[in-house]
PDB file of C-alpha atoms and ligand atoms in Angstrom:
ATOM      1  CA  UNK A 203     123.590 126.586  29.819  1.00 95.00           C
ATOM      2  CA  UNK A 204     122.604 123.213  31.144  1.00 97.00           C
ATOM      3  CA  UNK A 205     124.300 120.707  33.395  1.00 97.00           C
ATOM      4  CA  UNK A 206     124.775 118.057  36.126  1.00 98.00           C
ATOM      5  CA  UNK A 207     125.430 118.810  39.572  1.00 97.00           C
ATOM      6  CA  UNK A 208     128.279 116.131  40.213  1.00 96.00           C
ATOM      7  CA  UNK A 209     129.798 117.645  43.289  1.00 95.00           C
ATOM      8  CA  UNK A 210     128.686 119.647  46.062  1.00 93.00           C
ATOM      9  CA  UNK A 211     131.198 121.278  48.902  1.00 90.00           C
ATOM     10  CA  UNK A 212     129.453 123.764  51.085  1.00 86.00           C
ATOM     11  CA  UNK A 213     127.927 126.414  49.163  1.00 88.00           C
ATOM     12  CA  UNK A 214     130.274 125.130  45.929  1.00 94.00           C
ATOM     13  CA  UNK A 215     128.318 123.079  43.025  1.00 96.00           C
ATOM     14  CA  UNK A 216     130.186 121.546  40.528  1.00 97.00           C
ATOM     15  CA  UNK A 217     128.142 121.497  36.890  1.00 98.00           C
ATOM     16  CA  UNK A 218     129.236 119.099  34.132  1.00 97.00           C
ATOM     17  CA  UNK A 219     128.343 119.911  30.964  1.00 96.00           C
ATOM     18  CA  UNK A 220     128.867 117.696  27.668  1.00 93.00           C
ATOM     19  CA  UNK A 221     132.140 119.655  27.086  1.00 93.00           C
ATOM     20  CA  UNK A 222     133.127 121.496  30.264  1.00 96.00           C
ATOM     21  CA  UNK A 223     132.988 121.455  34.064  1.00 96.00           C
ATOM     22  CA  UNK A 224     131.998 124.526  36.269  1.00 97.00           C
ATOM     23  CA  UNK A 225     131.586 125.852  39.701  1.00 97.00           C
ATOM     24  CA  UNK A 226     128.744 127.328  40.769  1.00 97.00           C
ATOM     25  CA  UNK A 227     126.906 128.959  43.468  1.00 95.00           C
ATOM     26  CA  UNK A 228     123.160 128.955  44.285  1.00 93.00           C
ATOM     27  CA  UNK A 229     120.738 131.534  43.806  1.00 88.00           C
ATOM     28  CA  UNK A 230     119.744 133.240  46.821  1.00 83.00           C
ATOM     29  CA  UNK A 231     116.382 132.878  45.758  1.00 84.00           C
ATOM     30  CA  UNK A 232     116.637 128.673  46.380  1.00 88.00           C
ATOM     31  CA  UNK A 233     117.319 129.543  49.599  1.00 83.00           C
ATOM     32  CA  UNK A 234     114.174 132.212  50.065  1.00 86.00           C
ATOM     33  CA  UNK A 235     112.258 128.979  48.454  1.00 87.00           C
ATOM     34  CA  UNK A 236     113.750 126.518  50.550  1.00 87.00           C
ATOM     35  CA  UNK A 237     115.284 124.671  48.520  1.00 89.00           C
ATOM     36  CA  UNK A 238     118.894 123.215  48.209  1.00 91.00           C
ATOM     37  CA  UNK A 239     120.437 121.900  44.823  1.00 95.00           C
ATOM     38  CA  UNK A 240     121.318 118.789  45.348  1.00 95.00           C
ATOM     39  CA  UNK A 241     124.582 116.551  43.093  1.00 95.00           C
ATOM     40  CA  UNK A 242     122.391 114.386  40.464  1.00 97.00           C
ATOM     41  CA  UNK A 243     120.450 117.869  39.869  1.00 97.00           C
ATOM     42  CA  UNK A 244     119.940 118.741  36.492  1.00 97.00           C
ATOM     43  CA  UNK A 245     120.237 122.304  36.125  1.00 97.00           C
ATOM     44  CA  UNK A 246     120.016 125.584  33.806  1.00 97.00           C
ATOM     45  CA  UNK A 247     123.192 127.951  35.043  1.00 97.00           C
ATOM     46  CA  UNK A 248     124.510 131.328  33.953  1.00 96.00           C
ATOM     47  CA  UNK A 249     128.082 130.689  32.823  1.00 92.00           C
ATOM     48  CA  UNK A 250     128.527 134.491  32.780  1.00 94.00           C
ATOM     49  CA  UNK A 251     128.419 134.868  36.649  1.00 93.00           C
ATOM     50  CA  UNK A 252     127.840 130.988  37.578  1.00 95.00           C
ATOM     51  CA  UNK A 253     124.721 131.460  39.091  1.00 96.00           C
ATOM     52  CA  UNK A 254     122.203 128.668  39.380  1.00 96.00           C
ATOM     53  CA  UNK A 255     119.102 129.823  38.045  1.00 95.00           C
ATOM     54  CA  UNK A 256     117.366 126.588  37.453  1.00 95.00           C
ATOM     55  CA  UNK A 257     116.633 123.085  39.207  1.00 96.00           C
ATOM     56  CA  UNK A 258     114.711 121.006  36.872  1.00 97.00           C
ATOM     57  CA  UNK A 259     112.029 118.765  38.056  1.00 96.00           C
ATOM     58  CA  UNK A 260     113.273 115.814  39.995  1.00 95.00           C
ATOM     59  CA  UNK A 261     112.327 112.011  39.471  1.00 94.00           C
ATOM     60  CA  UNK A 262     113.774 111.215  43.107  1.00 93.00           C
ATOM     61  CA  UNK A 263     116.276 112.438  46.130  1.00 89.00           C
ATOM     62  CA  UNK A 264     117.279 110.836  48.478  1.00 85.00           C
ATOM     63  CA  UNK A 265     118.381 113.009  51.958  1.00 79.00           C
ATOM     64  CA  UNK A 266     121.454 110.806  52.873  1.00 75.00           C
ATOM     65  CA  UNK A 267     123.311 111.013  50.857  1.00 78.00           C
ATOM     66  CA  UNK A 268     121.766 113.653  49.065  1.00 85.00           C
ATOM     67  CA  UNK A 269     121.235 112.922  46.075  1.00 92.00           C
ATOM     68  CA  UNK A 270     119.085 113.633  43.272  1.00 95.00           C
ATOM     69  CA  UNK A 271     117.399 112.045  40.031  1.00 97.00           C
ATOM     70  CA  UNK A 272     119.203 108.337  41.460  1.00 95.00           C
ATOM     71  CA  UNK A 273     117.846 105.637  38.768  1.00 97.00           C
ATOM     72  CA  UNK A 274     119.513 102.449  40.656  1.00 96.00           C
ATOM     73  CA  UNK A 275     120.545 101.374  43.986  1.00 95.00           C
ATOM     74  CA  UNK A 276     123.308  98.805  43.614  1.00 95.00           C
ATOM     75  CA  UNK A 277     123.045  96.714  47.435  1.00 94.00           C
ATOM     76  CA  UNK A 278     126.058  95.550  48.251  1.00 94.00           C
ATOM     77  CA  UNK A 279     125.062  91.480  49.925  1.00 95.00           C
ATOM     78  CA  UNK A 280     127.307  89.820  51.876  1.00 95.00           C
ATOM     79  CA  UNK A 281     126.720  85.785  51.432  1.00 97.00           C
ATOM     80  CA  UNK A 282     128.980  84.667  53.912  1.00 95.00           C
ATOM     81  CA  UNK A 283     130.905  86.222  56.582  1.00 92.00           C
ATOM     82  CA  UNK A 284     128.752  88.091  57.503  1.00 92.00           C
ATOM     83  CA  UNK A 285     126.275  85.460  56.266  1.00 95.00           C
ATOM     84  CA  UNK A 286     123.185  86.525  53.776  1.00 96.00           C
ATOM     85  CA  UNK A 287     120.853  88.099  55.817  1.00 95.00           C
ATOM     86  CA  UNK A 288     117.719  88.081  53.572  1.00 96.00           C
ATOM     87  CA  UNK A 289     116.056  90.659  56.078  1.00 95.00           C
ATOM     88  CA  UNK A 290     118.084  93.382  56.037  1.00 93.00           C
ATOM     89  CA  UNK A 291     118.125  92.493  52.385  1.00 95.00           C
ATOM     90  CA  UNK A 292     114.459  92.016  51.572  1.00 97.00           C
ATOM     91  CA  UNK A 293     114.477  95.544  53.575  1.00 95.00           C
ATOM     92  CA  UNK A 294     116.756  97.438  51.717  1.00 93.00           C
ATOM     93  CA  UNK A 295     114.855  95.982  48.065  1.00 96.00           C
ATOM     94  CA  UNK A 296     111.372  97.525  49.933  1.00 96.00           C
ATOM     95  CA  UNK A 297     112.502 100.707  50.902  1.00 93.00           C
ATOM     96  CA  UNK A 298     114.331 101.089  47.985  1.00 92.00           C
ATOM     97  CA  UNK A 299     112.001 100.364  45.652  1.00 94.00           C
ATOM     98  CA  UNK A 300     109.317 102.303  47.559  1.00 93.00           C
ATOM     99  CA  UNK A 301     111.506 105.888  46.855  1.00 90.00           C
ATOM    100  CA  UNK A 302     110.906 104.640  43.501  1.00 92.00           C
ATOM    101  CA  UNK A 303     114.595 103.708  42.962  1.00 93.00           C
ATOM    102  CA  UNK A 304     115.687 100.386  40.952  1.00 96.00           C
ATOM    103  CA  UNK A 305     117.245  98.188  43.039  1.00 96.00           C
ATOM    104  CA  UNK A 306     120.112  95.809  42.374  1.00 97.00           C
ATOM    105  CA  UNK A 307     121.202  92.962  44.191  1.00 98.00           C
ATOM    106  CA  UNK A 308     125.012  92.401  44.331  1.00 97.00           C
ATOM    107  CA  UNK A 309     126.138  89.492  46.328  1.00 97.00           C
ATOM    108  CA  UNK A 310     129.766  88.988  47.585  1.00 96.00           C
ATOM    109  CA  UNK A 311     132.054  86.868  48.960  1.00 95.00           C
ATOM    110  CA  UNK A 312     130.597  83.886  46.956  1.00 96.00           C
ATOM    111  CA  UNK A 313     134.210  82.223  47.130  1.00 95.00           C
ATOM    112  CA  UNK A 314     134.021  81.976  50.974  1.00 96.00           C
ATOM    113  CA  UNK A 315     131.090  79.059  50.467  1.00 97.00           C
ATOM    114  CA  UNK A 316     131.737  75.522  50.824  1.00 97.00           C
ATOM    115  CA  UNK A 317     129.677  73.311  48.534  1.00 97.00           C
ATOM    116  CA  UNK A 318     126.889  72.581  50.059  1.00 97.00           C
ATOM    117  CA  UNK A 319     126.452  76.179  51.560  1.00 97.00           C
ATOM    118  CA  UNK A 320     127.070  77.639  47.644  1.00 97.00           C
ATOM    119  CA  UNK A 321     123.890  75.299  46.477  1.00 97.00           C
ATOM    120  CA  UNK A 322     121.852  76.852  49.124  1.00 96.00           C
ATOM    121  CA  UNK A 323     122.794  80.655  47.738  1.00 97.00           C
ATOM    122  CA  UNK A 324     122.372  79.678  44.457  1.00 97.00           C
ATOM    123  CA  UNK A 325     118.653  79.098  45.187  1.00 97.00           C
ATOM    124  CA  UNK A 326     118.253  82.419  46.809  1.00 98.00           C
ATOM    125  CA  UNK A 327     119.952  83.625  43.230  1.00 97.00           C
ATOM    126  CA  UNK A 328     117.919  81.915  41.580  1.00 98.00           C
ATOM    127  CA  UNK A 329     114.515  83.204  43.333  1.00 98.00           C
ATOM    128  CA  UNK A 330     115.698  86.689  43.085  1.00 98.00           C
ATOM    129  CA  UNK A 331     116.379  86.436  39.923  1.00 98.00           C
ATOM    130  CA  UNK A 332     112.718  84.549  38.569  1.00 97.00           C
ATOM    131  CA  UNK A 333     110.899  87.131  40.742  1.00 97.00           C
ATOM    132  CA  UNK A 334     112.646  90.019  39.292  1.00 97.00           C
ATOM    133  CA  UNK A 335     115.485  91.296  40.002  1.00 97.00           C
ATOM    134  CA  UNK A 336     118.796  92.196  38.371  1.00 97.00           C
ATOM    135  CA  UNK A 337     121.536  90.160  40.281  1.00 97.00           C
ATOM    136  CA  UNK A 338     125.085  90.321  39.808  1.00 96.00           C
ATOM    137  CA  UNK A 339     128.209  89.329  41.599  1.00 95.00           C
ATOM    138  CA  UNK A 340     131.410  90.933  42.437  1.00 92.00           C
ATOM    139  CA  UNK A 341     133.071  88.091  40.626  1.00 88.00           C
ATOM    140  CA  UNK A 342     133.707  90.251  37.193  1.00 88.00           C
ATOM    141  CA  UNK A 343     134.381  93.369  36.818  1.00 91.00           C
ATOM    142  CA  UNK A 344     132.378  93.493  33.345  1.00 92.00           C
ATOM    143  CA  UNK A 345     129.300  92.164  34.780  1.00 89.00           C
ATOM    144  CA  UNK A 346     129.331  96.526  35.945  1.00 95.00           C
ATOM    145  CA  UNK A 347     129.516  97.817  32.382  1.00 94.00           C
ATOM    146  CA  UNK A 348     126.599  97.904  30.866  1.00 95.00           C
ATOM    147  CA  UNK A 349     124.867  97.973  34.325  1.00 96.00           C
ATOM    148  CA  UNK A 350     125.918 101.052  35.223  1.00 97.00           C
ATOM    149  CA  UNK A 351     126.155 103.241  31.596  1.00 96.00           C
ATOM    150  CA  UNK A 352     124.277 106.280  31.562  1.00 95.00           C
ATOM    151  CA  UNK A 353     122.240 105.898  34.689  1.00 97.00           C
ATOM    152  CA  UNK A 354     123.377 107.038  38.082  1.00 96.00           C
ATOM    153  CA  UNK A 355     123.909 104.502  40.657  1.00 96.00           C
ATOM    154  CA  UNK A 356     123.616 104.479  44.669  1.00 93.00           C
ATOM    155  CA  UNK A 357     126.028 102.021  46.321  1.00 91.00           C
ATOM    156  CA  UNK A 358     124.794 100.807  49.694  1.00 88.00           C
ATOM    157  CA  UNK A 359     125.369  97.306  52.117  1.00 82.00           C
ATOM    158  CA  UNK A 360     125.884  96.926  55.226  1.00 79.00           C
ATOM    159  CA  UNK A 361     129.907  97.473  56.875  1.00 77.00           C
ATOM    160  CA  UNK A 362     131.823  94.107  55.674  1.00 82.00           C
ATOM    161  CA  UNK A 363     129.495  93.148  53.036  1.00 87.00           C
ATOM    162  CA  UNK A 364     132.582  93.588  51.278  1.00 85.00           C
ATOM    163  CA  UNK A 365     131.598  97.695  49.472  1.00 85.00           C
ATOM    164  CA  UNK A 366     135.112  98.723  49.207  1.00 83.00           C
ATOM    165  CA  UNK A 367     136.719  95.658  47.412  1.00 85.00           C
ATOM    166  CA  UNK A 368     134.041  96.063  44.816  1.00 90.00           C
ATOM    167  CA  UNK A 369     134.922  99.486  44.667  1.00 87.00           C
ATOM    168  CA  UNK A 370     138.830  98.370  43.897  1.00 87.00           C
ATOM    169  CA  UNK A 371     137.731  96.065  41.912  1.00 90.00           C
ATOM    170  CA  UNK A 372     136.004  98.861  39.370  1.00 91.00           C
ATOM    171  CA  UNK A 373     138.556 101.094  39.461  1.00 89.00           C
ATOM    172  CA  UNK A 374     141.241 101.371  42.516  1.00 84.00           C
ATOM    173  CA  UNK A 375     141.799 105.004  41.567  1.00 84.00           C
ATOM    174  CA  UNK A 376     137.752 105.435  43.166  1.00 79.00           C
ATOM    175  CA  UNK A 377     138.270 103.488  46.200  1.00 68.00           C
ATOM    176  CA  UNK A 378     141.303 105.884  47.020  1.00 67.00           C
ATOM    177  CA  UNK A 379     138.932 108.792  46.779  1.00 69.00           C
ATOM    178  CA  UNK A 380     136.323 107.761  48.787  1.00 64.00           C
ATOM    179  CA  UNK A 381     138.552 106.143  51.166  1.00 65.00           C
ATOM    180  CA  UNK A 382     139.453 110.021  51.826  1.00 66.00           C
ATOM    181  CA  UNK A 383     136.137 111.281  52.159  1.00 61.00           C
ATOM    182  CA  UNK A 384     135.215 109.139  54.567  1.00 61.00           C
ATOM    183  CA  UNK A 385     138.139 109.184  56.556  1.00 64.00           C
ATOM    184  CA  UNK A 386     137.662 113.228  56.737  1.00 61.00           C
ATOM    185  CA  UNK A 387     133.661 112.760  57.868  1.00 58.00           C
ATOM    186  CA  UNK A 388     134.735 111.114  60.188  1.00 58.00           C
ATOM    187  CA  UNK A 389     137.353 113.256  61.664  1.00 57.00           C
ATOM    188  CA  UNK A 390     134.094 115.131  62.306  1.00 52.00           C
ATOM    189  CA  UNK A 391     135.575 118.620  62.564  1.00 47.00           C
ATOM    190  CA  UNK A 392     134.748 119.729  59.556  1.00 47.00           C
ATOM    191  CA  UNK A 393     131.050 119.160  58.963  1.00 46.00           C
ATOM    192  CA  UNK A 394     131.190 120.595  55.558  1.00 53.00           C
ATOM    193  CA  UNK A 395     129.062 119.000  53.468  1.00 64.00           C
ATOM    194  CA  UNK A 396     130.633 116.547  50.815  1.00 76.00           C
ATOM    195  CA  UNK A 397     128.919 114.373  48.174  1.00 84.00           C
ATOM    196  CA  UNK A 398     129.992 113.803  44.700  1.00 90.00           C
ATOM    197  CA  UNK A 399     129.243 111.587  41.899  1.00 94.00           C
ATOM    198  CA  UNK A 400     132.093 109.466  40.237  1.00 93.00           C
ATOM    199  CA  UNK A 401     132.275 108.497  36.504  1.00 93.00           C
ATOM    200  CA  UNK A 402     132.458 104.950  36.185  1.00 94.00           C
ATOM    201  CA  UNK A 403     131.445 103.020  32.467  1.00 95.00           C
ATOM    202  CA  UNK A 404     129.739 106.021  31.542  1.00 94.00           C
ATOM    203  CA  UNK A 405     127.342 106.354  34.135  1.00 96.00           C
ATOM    204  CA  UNK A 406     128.146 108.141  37.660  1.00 96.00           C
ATOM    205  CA  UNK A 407     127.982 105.920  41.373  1.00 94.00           C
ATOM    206  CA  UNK A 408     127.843 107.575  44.669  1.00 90.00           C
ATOM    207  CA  UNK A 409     128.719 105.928  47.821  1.00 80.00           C
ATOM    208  CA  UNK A 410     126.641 105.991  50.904  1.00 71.00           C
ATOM    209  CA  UNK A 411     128.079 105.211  54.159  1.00 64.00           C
ATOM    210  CA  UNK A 412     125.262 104.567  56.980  1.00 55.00           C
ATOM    211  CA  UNK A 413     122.608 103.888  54.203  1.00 58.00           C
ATOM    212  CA  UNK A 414     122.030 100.216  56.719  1.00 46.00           C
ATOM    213  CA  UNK A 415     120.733 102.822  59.103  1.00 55.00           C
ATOM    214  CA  UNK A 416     117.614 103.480  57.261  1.00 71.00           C
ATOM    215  CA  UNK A 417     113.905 102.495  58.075  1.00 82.00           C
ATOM    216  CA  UNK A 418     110.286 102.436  57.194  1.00 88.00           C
ATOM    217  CA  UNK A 419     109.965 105.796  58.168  1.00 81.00           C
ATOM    218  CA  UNK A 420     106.652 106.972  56.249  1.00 85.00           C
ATOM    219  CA  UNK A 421     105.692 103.942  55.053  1.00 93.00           C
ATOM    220  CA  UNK A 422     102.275 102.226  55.397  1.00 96.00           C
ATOM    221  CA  UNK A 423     101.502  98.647  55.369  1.00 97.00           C
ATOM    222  CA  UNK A 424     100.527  99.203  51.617  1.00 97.00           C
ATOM    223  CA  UNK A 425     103.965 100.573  50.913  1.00 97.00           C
ATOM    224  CA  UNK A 426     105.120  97.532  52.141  1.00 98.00           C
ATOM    225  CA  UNK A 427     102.966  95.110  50.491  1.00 97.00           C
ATOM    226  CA  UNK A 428     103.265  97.042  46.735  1.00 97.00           C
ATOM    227  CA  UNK A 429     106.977  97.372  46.932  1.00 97.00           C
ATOM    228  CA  UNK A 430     107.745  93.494  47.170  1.00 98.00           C
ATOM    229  CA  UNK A 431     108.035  92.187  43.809  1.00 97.00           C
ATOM    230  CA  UNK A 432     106.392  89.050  44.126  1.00 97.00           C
ATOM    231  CA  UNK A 433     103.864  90.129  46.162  1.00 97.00           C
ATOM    232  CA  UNK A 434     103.052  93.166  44.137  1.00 97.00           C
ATOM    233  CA  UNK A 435     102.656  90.791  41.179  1.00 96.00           C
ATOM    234  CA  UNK A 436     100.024  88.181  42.686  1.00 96.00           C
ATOM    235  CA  UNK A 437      97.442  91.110  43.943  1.00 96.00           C
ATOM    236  CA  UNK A 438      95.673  90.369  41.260  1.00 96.00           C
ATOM    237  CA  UNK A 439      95.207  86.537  41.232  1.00 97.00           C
ATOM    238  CA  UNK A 440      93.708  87.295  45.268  1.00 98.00           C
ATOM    239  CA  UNK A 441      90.274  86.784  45.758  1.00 97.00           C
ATOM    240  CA  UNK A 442      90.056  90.392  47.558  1.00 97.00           C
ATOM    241  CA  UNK A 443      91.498  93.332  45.675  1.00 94.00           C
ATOM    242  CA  UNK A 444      92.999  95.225  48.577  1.00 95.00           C
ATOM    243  CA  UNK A 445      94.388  91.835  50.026  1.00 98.00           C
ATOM    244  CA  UNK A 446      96.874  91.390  52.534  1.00 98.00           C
ATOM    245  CA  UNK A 447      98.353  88.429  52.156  1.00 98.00           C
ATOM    246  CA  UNK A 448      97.504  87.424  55.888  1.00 97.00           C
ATOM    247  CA  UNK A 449      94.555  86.538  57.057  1.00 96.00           C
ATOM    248  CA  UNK A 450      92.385  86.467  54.125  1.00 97.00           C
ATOM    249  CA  UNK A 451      90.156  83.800  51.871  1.00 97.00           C
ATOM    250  CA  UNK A 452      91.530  83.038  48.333  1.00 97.00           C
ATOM    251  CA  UNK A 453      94.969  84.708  48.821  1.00 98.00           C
ATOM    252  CA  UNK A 454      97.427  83.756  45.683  1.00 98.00           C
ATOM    253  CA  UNK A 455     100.561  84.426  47.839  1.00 98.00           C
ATOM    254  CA  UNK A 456      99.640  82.177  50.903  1.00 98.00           C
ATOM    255  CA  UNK A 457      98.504  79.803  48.368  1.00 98.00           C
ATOM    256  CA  UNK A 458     102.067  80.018  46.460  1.00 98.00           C
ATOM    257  CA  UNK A 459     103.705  80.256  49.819  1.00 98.00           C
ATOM    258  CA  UNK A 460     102.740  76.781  50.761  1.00 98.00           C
ATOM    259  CA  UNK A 461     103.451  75.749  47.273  1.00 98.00           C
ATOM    260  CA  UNK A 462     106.880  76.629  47.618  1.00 97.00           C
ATOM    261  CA  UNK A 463     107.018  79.297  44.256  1.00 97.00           C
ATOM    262  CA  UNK A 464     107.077  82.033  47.022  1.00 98.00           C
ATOM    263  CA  UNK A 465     109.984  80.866  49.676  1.00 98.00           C
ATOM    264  CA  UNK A 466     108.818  81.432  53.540  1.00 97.00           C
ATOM    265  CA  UNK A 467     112.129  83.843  53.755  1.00 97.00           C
ATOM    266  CA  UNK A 468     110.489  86.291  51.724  1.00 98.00           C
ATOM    267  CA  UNK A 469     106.947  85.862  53.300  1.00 98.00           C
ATOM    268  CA  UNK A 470     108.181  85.774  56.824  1.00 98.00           C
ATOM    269  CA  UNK A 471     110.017  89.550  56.408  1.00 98.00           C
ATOM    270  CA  UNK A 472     106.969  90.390  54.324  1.00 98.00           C
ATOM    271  CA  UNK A 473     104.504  89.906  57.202  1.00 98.00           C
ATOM    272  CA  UNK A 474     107.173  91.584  59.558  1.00 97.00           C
ATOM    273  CA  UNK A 475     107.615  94.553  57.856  1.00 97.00           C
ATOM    274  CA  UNK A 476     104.283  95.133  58.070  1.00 97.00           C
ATOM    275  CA  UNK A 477     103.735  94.292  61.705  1.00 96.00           C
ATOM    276  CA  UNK A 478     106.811  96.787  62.365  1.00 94.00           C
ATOM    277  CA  UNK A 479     105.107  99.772  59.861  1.00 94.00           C
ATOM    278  CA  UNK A 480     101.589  98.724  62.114  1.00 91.00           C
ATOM    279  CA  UNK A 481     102.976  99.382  65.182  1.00 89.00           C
ATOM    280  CA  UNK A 482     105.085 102.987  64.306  1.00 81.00           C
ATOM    281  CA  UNK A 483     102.163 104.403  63.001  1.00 72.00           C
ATOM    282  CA  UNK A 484     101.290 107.771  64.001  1.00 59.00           C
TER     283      UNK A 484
HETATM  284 ZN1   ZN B 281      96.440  87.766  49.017  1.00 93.00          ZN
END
């Protein structure tokens, strides 16, 4: 039989099927192989024994959480207290979109703004939005439905950028549960292992606490440079094909950079990702 891993516990994997719901262990043989099943697996099980026999072939994981076969990353944005920070957010997009994960932009708190400070984040919105993106805001609960049916979505943003009112906001009944689950990691005397996906508009989310924490581990200045949307997208007007965007001739993005159609936010973080990738290299 077939199925999604939707919850692991230890050594326990819990297998949804179109009908049912099982527990299963993993082969010994993953474990010869090195290999763990991770929740978001697809997998072929024995339902005789419940045995996993099979992981089939992943699109992505990520290692925390782990997570398999993730097809969007919502990123929870704070616009005001704490205020936007478009580098940690121009960061998460990157890295995000480098592990070859869609990412979303969610901002929050937009009814903290005054006026003049709510024209200002409209612009950023805006620019997201014509270079890309899929933007939302937590201000409606149905702007979530269609967004999140039949995929499987990673929640991430920084602490206060406002994760566990959205979470209410879906469906109070989730934010209880993970409320728990967090509350017992961090206890931190039971170091079982605990991730699980929840059913939301029929698609799954899984939360990620500490997800902020990540960096450009492996990534090269060309991971950087082909994983920023707008940047990605104006290679090909450069006069050099493996341009930087720095110091070169004929470069469309410094060009549309001092045109304003690129804004300096993004170009500044561009050039310092790839100063900070430059420098960690092995
Ligand atoms: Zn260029």
């Amino acid at each position: 039989m077939e199925g999604l891993i939707i919850k692991n516990i230890s050594n326990d994997y819990t297998v949804k099927t179109n009908n049912d719901i099982y527990v299963c262990k993993a082969r010994g043989k993953f474990k010869k192989d090195k290999i763990t099943p991770l929740v978001g697996d697809y997998v072929t099980f024995d339902e005789e024994n419940n045995y996993i026999m099979k992981i089939h072939k992943r699109k992505n994981y990520l290692i925390r959480p782990s997570v398999a076969n993730i097809d969007q990353a919502l990123v929870v944005t704070s616009v005001k207290s704490p205020n936007l920070d478009t580098n940690l957010l121009d960061k998460l997009l990157t890295i995000i979109s480098y592990n070859n994960i869609e990412p979303i932009i969610c901002f929050t708190k937009l009814d903290l703004l005054s006026p003049n400070e709510k024209k200002e984040i409209d612009n950023y919105i805006k620019y997201y939005k014509k270079i890309g993106y899929i933007v939302v805001t937590n201000s409606n609960k149905d702007n979530f439905k269609d967004l999140f049916k039949n995929k499987i979505t990673v929640l991430t943003g920084q602490s206060g950028a406002g994760k566990s009112s959205l979470l209410n906001l879906l469906n109070p009944n989730l934010q209880l549960k993970t409320n728990e689950i967090s509350k017992s990691l961090n206890r931190g005397k039971h170091t079982t292992r605990h991730t699980e996906l929840y059913e939301l508009f029929n698609g799954f989310i899984v939360d990620t606490p500490g997800f902020s924490n990540v960096d450009f581990h492996n990534m090269s200045k060309y991971d950087i440079r082909d994983n920023m949307k707008e940047i990605f997208t104006n290679l090909h007007n450069c006069k050099y094909r493996d341009c930087m965007h720095i110091k070169e001739d004929g470069c469309a993005v410094k060009e549309k950079v001092n045109t304003g159609e690129i804004i300096l936010s993004r170009y500044n973080n561009y050039k310092q990702f790839i100063s900070i990738t430059e420098k960690t290299k092995k």
